[in-house]
Amino acid sequence: KGGLQVDVGVPAFLPGSQVDIRPQRNLDKFVNEKYDFKILKFSRERGNIVLSRRVVLEAERKALKRDTIDQLAEGVVMEGIVKNVTDYGAFIDLGGIDGLLHITDMSWGRVNHPAELLSVGQTVPVVVLKYDEENERVSLGMKQLHDNPWEKVEAKYTQNSTITGKVVSLTDYGAFVRLDEGIEGLIHVSEMSWTRKIHHPSKVLSVGQEVEAIVLEVSA
């Protein structure tokens, strides 16, 4: 009860708290699997052996952390595993140390929630934006792995040119249209019709609709 019996040539006990670094509710998945353990207690008289897998994992993680820290520097590209997803970003396990990938650094395009792009357990490439060695805080980016599309926007979308895009959101004052990855344009409600007054963009447009429009102004 509260752990697992392990065969190490003789019966030994692995407490539930020593199975993994993180608490495990389901211990059944560890049955019939082979692992390395450290002996915590041994009593020949009682025939009692208590094991820990957690201690082994923590030692491995510390060694991995040292290797990862040696690599950390601004601009370094690494691979990490998504550990947790929040409203404001995602925590990425870089190997013994976690970094924060803020929602604003995930894509040049619109991201309403990190879960749109990431899921727990997913392996992702990231670039180190900042490393605070004293506090062991790592800021990460994904969009920085690609060119900023706004740097070429004025050359690509010239004034009075006709463009086609998809409506991605509606507000009281207009509609935002996706022109390219990371590039959105605004159709102001006052520019939607010559013949009638539009009180709300939803009267003429809907999210997901393909629209054709003329570029009135470009501001990068």
mmCIF file of C-alpha atoms in Angstrom:
data_model
loop_
_atom_site.group_PDB
_atom_site.id
_atom_site.type_symbol
_atom_site.label_atom_id
_atom_site.label_comp_id
_atom_site.label_asym_id
_atom_site.label_seq_id
_atom_site.Cartn_x
_atom_site.Cartn_y
_atom_site.Cartn_z
ATOM 1 C CA LYS A 1 0.000 0.000 0.000
ATOM 2 C CA GLY A 2 1.379 3.459 -0.893
ATOM 3 C CA GLY A 3 4.077 2.129 -3.173
ATOM 4 C CA LEU A 4 5.399 -0.732 -5.282
ATOM 5 C CA GLN A 5 7.182 -3.984 -4.629
ATOM 6 C CA VAL A 6 10.398 -4.280 -6.626
ATOM 7 C CA ASP A 7 12.342 -7.436 -7.427
ATOM 8 C CA VAL A 8 16.072 -6.745 -7.016
ATOM 9 C CA GLY A 9 16.900 -10.412 -6.508
ATOM 10 C CA VAL A 10 14.997 -10.176 -3.255
ATOM 11 C CA PRO A 11 11.767 -8.256 -2.566
ATOM 12 C CA ALA A 12 12.226 -4.519 -1.943
ATOM 13 C CA PHE A 13 9.801 -1.655 -1.347
ATOM 14 C CA LEU A 14 9.526 1.519 -3.426
ATOM 15 C CA PRO A 15 7.385 4.159 -1.622
ATOM 16 C CA GLY A 16 4.974 6.098 -3.827
ATOM 17 C CA SER A 17 6.758 9.350 -2.946
ATOM 18 C CA GLN A 18 10.022 7.919 -4.315
ATOM 19 C CA VAL A 19 8.706 6.708 -7.679
ATOM 20 C CA ASP A 20 9.249 9.961 -9.588
ATOM 21 C CA ILE A 21 10.255 13.589 -9.142
ATOM 22 C CA ARG A 22 6.642 14.593 -9.688
ATOM 23 C CA PRO A 23 3.774 13.039 -7.682
ATOM 24 C CA GLN A 24 2.278 10.038 -9.465
ATOM 25 C CA ARG A 25 -1.364 9.124 -8.963
ATOM 26 C CA ASN A 26 -1.264 6.040 -11.164
ATOM 27 C CA LEU A 27 1.507 3.652 -10.137
ATOM 28 C CA ASP A 28 0.252 0.823 -12.347
ATOM 29 C CA LYS A 29 2.138 2.196 -15.366
ATOM 30 C CA PHE A 30 5.440 1.424 -13.601
ATOM 31 C CA VAL A 31 4.647 -2.277 -13.135
ATOM 32 C CA ASN A 32 6.873 -4.669 -15.157
ATOM 33 C CA GLU A 33 9.238 -1.828 -16.124
ATOM 34 C CA LYS A 34 12.968 -1.771 -15.352
ATOM 35 C CA TYR A 35 14.561 1.240 -13.640
ATOM 36 C CA ASP A 36 17.663 2.235 -11.716
ATOM 37 C CA PHE A 37 17.186 2.701 -7.972
ATOM 38 C CA LYS A 38 19.109 3.923 -4.951
ATOM 39 C CA ILE A 39 18.845 2.053 -1.669
ATOM 40 C CA LEU A 40 17.507 4.359 1.049
ATOM 41 C CA LYS A 41 17.270 1.808 3.865
ATOM 42 C CA PHE A 42 18.516 -1.716 4.349
ATOM 43 C CA SER A 43 17.876 -3.959 7.347
ATOM 44 C CA ARG A 44 19.253 -7.491 7.136
ATOM 45 C CA GLU A 45 17.566 -8.472 10.382
ATOM 46 C CA ARG A 46 14.123 -7.379 9.211
ATOM 47 C CA GLY A 47 14.718 -8.335 5.590
ATOM 48 C CA ASN A 48 13.681 -4.796 4.703
ATOM 49 C CA ILE A 49 14.956 -2.830 1.687
ATOM 50 C CA VAL A 50 13.572 0.612 0.809
ATOM 51 C CA LEU A 51 14.370 2.022 -2.635
ATOM 52 C CA SER A 52 14.176 5.386 -4.384
ATOM 53 C CA ARG A 53 13.952 6.123 -8.079
ATOM 54 C CA ARG A 54 13.365 9.796 -7.349
ATOM 55 C CA VAL A 55 16.904 10.286 -5.970
ATOM 56 C CA VAL A 56 18.361 8.802 -9.158
ATOM 57 C CA LEU A 57 16.220 11.062 -11.353
ATOM 58 C CA GLU A 58 17.110 14.160 -9.323
ATOM 59 C CA ALA A 59 20.826 13.406 -9.674
ATOM 60 C CA GLU A 60 20.415 12.941 -13.427
ATOM 61 C CA ARG A 61 18.472 16.195 -13.667
ATOM 62 C CA LYS A 62 21.165 18.100 -11.758
ATOM 63 C CA ALA A 63 23.837 16.800 -14.115
ATOM 64 C CA LEU A 64 21.668 17.674 -17.107
ATOM 65 C CA LYS A 65 21.031 21.132 -15.650
ATOM 66 C CA ARG A 66 24.771 21.821 -15.416
ATOM 67 C CA ASP A 67 25.234 20.853 -19.058
ATOM 68 C CA THR A 68 22.285 23.025 -20.126
ATOM 69 C CA ILE A 69 23.484 26.057 -18.150
ATOM 70 C CA ASP A 70 26.873 25.797 -19.859
ATOM 71 C CA GLN A 71 25.092 26.234 -23.207
ATOM 72 C CA LEU A 72 22.780 29.084 -22.196
ATOM 73 C CA ALA A 73 23.523 32.386 -23.874
ATOM 74 C CA GLU A 74 21.493 35.022 -25.687
ATOM 75 C CA GLY A 75 20.823 33.958 -29.274
ATOM 76 C CA VAL A 76 21.458 30.245 -28.734
ATOM 77 C CA VAL A 77 18.881 27.991 -30.417
ATOM 78 C CA MET A 78 17.814 24.946 -28.394
ATOM 79 C CA GLU A 79 15.148 22.262 -28.349
ATOM 80 C CA GLY A 80 12.854 21.922 -25.377
ATOM 81 C CA ILE A 81 9.756 20.092 -24.231
ATOM 82 C CA VAL A 82 6.566 21.957 -23.312
ATOM 83 C CA LYS A 83 6.100 21.358 -19.591
ATOM 84 C CA ASN A 84 3.134 23.593 -18.835
ATOM 85 C CA VAL A 85 0.817 25.942 -20.749
ATOM 86 C CA THR A 86 -0.704 29.034 -19.107
ATOM 87 C CA ASP A 87 -2.749 32.008 -20.304
ATOM 88 C CA TYR A 88 0.374 34.130 -20.650
ATOM 89 C CA GLY A 89 2.813 31.625 -22.093
ATOM 90 C CA ALA A 90 4.410 28.207 -21.789
ATOM 91 C CA PHE A 91 7.168 26.766 -19.644
ATOM 92 C CA ILE A 92 9.732 24.848 -21.656
ATOM 93 C CA ASP A 93 11.986 22.177 -20.151
ATOM 94 C CA LEU A 94 15.407 22.768 -21.692
ATOM 95 C CA GLY A 95 16.989 19.915 -19.770
ATOM 96 C CA GLY A 96 17.208 20.377 -16.025
ATOM 97 C CA ILE A 97 16.087 24.002 -16.201
ATOM 98 C CA ASP A 98 12.853 25.603 -17.410
ATOM 99 C CA GLY A 99 12.445 28.680 -19.572
ATOM 100 C CA LEU A 100 9.413 30.893 -20.155
ATOM 101 C CA LEU A 101 8.127 31.307 -23.677
ATOM 102 C CA HIS A 102 5.827 34.330 -23.421
ATOM 103 C CA ILE A 103 2.743 34.436 -25.638
ATOM 104 C CA THR A 104 4.051 37.597 -27.343
ATOM 105 C CA ASP A 105 7.181 35.725 -28.453
ATOM 106 C CA MET A 106 5.422 32.707 -29.956
ATOM 107 C CA SER A 107 4.470 34.036 -33.358
ATOM 108 C CA TRP A 108 4.582 37.179 -35.476
ATOM 109 C CA GLY A 109 0.878 36.559 -36.016
ATOM 110 C CA ARG A 110 -2.078 36.776 -33.667
ATOM 111 C CA VAL A 111 -2.124 34.249 -30.808
ATOM 112 C CA ASN A 112 -5.179 34.369 -28.556
ATOM 113 C CA HIS A 113 -3.969 31.578 -26.275
ATOM 114 C CA PRO A 114 -0.723 29.559 -26.164
ATOM 115 C CA ALA A 115 -2.758 26.339 -26.446
ATOM 116 C CA GLU A 116 -3.471 27.272 -30.071
ATOM 117 C CA LEU A 117 0.177 26.538 -30.895
ATOM 118 C CA LEU A 118 1.531 24.365 -28.099
ATOM 119 C CA SER A 119 0.585 21.308 -26.071
ATOM 120 C CA VAL A 120 2.207 19.642 -23.063
ATOM 121 C CA GLY A 121 4.859 17.139 -24.113
ATOM 122 C CA GLN A 122 5.484 18.774 -27.488
ATOM 123 C CA THR A 123 9.111 19.258 -28.568
ATOM 124 C CA VAL A 124 9.770 22.763 -29.891
ATOM 125 C CA PRO A 125 12.772 24.760 -31.150
ATOM 126 C CA VAL A 126 13.355 27.986 -29.215
ATOM 127 C CA VAL A 127 15.939 30.748 -29.068
ATOM 128 C CA VAL A 128 17.290 32.158 -25.800
ATOM 129 C CA LEU A 129 16.282 35.831 -25.574
ATOM 130 C CA LYS A 130 17.632 36.486 -22.095
ATOM 131 C CA TYR A 131 19.334 34.487 -19.363
ATOM 132 C CA ASP A 132 19.409 35.783 -15.789
ATOM 133 C CA GLU A 133 22.145 33.607 -14.296
ATOM 134 C CA GLU A 134 21.697 34.872 -10.740
ATOM 135 C CA ASN A 135 17.987 34.016 -10.580
ATOM 136 C CA GLU A 136 18.176 31.168 -13.120
ATOM 137 C CA ARG A 137 15.470 32.742 -15.275
ATOM 138 C CA VAL A 138 15.416 32.048 -18.978
ATOM 139 C CA SER A 139 13.310 33.988 -21.493
ATOM 140 C CA LEU A 140 12.643 32.172 -24.747
ATOM 141 C CA GLY A 141 11.272 33.015 -28.178
ATOM 142 C CA MET A 142 9.904 31.108 -31.149
ATOM 143 C CA LYS A 143 8.953 33.882 -33.542
ATOM 144 C CA GLN A 144 12.543 35.145 -33.460
ATOM 145 C CA LEU A 145 13.550 31.996 -35.358
ATOM 146 C CA HIS A 146 11.880 33.577 -38.396
ATOM 147 C CA ASP A 147 12.286 36.929 -40.119
ATOM 148 C CA ASN A 148 10.020 39.719 -38.945
ATOM 149 C CA PRO A 149 7.440 40.012 -41.764
ATOM 150 C CA TRP A 150 6.849 43.688 -40.911
ATOM 151 C CA GLU A 151 10.352 44.575 -42.095
ATOM 152 C CA LYS A 152 9.262 44.014 -45.704
ATOM 153 C CA VAL A 153 5.636 45.058 -45.407
ATOM 154 C CA GLU A 154 6.016 48.474 -47.074
ATOM 155 C CA ALA A 155 7.631 46.932 -50.146
ATOM 156 C CA LYS A 156 5.095 44.135 -50.374
ATOM 157 C CA TYR A 157 1.898 46.119 -49.764
ATOM 158 C CA THR A 158 2.028 49.424 -51.599
ATOM 159 C CA GLN A 159 -0.512 52.208 -51.309
ATOM 160 C CA ASN A 160 -3.580 51.783 -53.589
ATOM 161 C CA SER A 161 -2.724 48.133 -54.362
ATOM 162 C CA THR A 162 -5.501 45.530 -54.180
ATOM 163 C CA ILE A 163 -5.071 42.708 -51.669
ATOM 164 C CA THR A 164 -7.021 39.621 -50.600
ATOM 165 C CA GLY A 165 -7.170 38.407 -47.013
ATOM 166 C CA LYS A 166 -9.202 36.599 -44.391
ATOM 167 C CA VAL A 167 -11.149 38.326 -41.603
ATOM 168 C CA VAL A 168 -9.682 37.175 -38.263
ATOM 169 C CA SER A 169 -11.555 39.407 -35.818
ATOM 170 C CA LEU A 170 -14.236 42.071 -35.580
ATOM 171 C CA THR A 171 -14.368 45.089 -33.276
ATOM 172 C CA ASP A 172 -16.794 47.974 -32.911
ATOM 173 C CA TYR A 173 -14.570 50.146 -35.093
ATOM 174 C CA GLY A 174 -13.554 47.723 -37.826
ATOM 175 C CA ALA A 175 -12.301 44.344 -38.998
ATOM 176 C CA PHE A 176 -8.807 42.896 -38.830
ATOM 177 C CA VAL A 177 -7.785 41.014 -41.962
ATOM 178 C CA ARG A 178 -4.926 38.518 -42.134
ATOM 179 C CA LEU A 179 -2.836 39.212 -45.223
ATOM 180 C CA ASP A 180 0.113 36.936 -44.506
ATOM 181 C CA GLU A 181 1.820 35.135 -41.621
ATOM 182 C CA GLY A 182 2.136 37.787 -38.919
ATOM 183 C CA ILE A 183 0.606 40.558 -41.035
ATOM 184 C CA GLU A 184 -2.851 41.964 -40.369
ATOM 185 C CA GLY A 185 -4.563 45.015 -41.763
ATOM 186 C CA LEU A 186 -7.488 47.052 -40.444
ATOM 187 C CA ILE A 187 -10.579 47.843 -42.479
ATOM 188 C CA HIS A 188 -12.142 50.703 -40.546
ATOM 189 C CA VAL A 189 -15.920 50.601 -40.325
ATOM 190 C CA SER A 190 -16.061 53.971 -42.108
ATOM 191 C CA GLU A 191 -14.262 52.425 -45.127
ATOM 192 C CA MET A 192 -16.667 49.510 -45.592
ATOM 193 C CA SER A 193 -19.295 51.120 -47.789
ATOM 194 C CA TRP A 194 -19.848 54.229 -49.940
ATOM 195 C CA THR A 195 -23.608 53.834 -50.075
ATOM 196 C CA ARG A 196 -24.713 53.234 -46.497
ATOM 197 C CA LYS A 197 -23.623 53.830 -42.945
ATOM 198 C CA ILE A 198 -22.329 50.684 -41.278
ATOM 199 C CA HIS A 199 -23.060 50.698 -37.548
ATOM 200 C CA HIS A 200 -21.065 47.536 -36.869
ATOM 201 C CA PRO A 201 -18.648 45.534 -39.066
ATOM 202 C CA SER A 202 -20.639 42.351 -38.402
ATOM 203 C CA LYS A 203 -23.375 43.780 -40.642
ATOM 204 C CA VAL A 204 -21.204 43.218 -43.715
ATOM 205 C CA LEU A 205 -18.341 40.941 -42.650
ATOM 206 C CA SER A 206 -17.832 37.766 -40.641
ATOM 207 C CA VAL A 207 -14.793 36.044 -39.147
ATOM 208 C CA GLY A 208 -13.261 33.617 -41.630
ATOM 209 C CA GLN A 209 -14.615 35.468 -44.671
ATOM 210 C CA GLU A 210 -12.259 36.118 -47.598
ATOM 211 C CA VAL A 211 -12.311 39.786 -48.596
ATOM 212 C CA GLU A 212 -10.762 42.014 -51.225
ATOM 213 C CA ALA A 213 -9.607 45.476 -50.219
ATOM 214 C CA ILE A 214 -7.428 48.376 -51.300
ATOM 215 C CA VAL A 215 -4.378 49.443 -49.288
ATOM 216 C CA LEU A 216 -4.979 53.011 -48.091
ATOM 217 C CA GLU A 217 -1.951 53.384 -45.844
ATOM 218 C CA VAL A 218 0.998 51.305 -44.687
ATOM 219 C CA SER A 219 2.677 51.912 -41.344
ATOM 220 C CA ALA A 220 5.353 49.461 -40.227
#
